XYZ file of C-alpha atoms in Angstrom:
106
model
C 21.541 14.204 25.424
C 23.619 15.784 21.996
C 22.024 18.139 20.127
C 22.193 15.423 17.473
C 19.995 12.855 18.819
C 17.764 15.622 19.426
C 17.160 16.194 15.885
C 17.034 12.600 14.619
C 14.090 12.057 17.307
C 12.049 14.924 15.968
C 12.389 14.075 12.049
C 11.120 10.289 13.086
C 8.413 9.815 10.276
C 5.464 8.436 12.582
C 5.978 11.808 14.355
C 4.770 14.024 11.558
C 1.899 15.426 11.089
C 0.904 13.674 8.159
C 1.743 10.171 8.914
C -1.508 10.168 10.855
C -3.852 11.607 8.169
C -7.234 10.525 6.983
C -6.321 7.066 4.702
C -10.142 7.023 3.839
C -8.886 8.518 0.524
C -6.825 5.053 0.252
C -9.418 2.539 1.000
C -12.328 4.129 -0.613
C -13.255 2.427 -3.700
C -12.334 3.890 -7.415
C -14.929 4.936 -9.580
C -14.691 2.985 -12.794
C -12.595 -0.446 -13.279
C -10.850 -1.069 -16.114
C -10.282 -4.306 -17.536
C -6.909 -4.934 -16.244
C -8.471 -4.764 -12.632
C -10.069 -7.780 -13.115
C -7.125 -9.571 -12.832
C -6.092 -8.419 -9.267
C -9.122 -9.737 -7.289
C -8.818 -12.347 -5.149
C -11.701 -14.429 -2.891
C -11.128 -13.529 0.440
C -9.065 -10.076 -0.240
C -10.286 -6.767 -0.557
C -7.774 -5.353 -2.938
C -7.855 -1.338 -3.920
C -6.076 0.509 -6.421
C -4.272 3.489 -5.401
C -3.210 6.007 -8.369
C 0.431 7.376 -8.344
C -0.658 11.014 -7.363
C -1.993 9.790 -3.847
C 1.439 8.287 -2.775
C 3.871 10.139 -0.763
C 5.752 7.761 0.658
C 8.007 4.296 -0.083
C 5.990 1.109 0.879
C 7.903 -2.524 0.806
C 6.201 -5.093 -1.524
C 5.719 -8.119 0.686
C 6.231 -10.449 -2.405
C 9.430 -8.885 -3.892
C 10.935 -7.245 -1.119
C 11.640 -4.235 -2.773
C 10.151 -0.613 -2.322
C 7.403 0.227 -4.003
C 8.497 4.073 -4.857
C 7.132 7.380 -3.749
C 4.566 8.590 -6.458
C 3.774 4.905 -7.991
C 0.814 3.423 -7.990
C 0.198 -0.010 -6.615
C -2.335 -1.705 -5.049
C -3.042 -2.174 -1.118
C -4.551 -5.931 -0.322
C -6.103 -7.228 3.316
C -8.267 -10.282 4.087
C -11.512 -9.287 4.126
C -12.714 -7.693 7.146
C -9.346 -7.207 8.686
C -8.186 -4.306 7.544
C -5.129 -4.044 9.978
C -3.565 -6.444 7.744
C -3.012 -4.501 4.660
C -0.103 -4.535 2.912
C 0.711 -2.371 -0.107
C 2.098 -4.469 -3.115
C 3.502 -3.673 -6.526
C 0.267 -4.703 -9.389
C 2.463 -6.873 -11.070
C 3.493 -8.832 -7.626
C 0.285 -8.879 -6.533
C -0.956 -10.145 -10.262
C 1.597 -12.933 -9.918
C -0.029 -13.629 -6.438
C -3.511 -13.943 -7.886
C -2.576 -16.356 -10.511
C -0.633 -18.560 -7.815
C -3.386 -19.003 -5.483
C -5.891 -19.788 -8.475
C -7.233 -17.064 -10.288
C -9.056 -14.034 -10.370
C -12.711 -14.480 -8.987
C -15.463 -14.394 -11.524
């Protein structure tokens, strides 16, 4: 084995350290709605908000296909009560997705 291969293996990302930290921090619920949040819920989704400063690494937007960047914020959607399903979507996707499937609930 080359010293090369070697050194891709250990800078694999689900081998750091922090890729298996405490993500309580991104499900727990935010303190104070705004407005705008209203439009992002969904029956049958939990849906949570995740502020720029929390994100430290690149996501892909199911909707778009594109990244959704280190450091912005975005939301992170799953069916309710199956949380291995979450996906992490740009707000304006996911706002696009709300309005397709019928609305915001009320």
């Amino acid at each position: 084995m080359s010293k090369g291969s070697r050194r891709k293996r250990a800078t694999r990302p689900w081998q750091h350290p922090d890729a298996m930290r405490d993500i309580s921090d991104l499900l727990a619920a935010t303190t104070g709605t705004s407005q705008s949040d209203d439009d992002l819920e969904l029956d049958g989704y939990e849906v949570r908000r995740v502020d720029g400063r929390q994100v430290h690494k690149e996501y892909l937007c199911p909707s778009c296909g594109n990244v959704v960047p280190e450091g912005e914020g975005h939301v992170v959607v799953w069916p309710s009560g199956d949380s291995d399903l979450r996906r992490h979507w740009h707000r304006h996707c996911w706002r696009i997705e709300v309005r397709r499937s019928g609305g915001a609930s009320e």
